Amino acid sequence: MTRAGERGLLHRDHPWLGRSVEDTESQRRGMLRAIAPDVDKPMLVAWLLPVGGGVEWTTAPGALAHPERITTDSPPRS
């Protein structure tokens, strides 16, 4: 059973999941894939995938900013 705000496997819900966001720590943009623990860190991190593909990276959830605007053409949230 998951608690409020959890999506399973310790993943957390976030209003920007599935949207392109800015990582203010690295100054890169990527699609927010998950807010979940990292095996190497005992805290929650944001998992980002570069737009167009590439190697996923993590950042602090507080470093997320400037989500893409939702339009009628936006894909459904994952």
XYZ file of C-alpha atoms in Angstrom:
78
model
C 0.000 0.000 0.000
C 1.352 3.442 -0.903
C 0.957 6.572 1.163
C -0.407 9.876 -0.134
C 2.071 11.411 -2.567
C 3.749 8.088 -3.406
C 3.488 6.361 -6.772
C 5.041 3.030 -5.740
C 8.679 1.906 -5.420
C 9.173 5.002 -3.223
C 8.502 7.303 -6.206
C 6.815 10.598 -5.340
C 4.157 12.422 -7.277
C 5.121 15.772 -8.803
C 3.057 18.128 -10.980
C 5.872 18.372 -13.571
C 6.345 14.634 -14.226
C 6.588 13.973 -17.965
C 7.382 17.611 -18.767
C 10.591 19.294 -19.891
C 12.124 21.262 -17.005
C 15.322 23.171 -16.321
C 17.900 21.804 -13.896
C 19.238 25.022 -12.390
C 22.303 23.205 -10.973
C 23.583 22.042 -14.371
C 21.777 24.612 -16.576
C 20.429 21.707 -18.685
C 16.873 20.853 -19.746
C 15.417 17.391 -19.525
C 12.178 15.485 -19.129
C 11.309 14.885 -15.496
C 10.978 11.114 -15.275
C 10.708 10.562 -11.519
C 11.199 11.898 -8.021
C 12.643 8.908 -6.179
C 15.555 7.822 -3.989
C 18.940 7.228 -5.588
C 20.818 4.120 -4.533
C 23.887 6.222 -3.778
C 22.035 8.891 -1.777
C 19.601 8.429 1.121
C 17.424 11.309 -0.129
C 14.940 11.890 -2.922
C 16.357 13.124 -6.224
C 14.828 14.211 -9.512
C 15.559 11.894 -12.452
C 15.880 13.743 -15.767
C 16.265 12.467 -19.329
C 17.719 14.772 -21.993
C 15.122 15.895 -24.531
C 15.796 13.781 -27.624
C 17.431 10.979 -25.625
C 20.751 10.408 -23.952
C 22.053 9.582 -20.494
C 19.700 10.183 -17.581
C 20.984 12.316 -14.696
C 19.828 13.269 -11.217
C 19.522 16.574 -9.422
C 17.927 17.945 -6.285
C 14.155 18.364 -6.650
C 14.580 21.970 -5.486
C 16.771 22.651 -8.540
C 13.856 22.134 -10.933
C 12.476 25.234 -12.625
C 10.738 26.558 -15.728
C 8.547 23.599 -16.751
C 7.303 23.569 -20.326
C 3.824 24.979 -20.689
C 0.971 22.530 -21.055
C -0.856 22.925 -24.366
C -3.517 20.934 -26.170
C -0.656 19.152 -28.002
C 1.160 18.158 -24.796
C 1.488 14.411 -24.265
C -0.538 12.930 -21.404
C 1.226 12.848 -18.055
C 2.917 9.532 -17.317
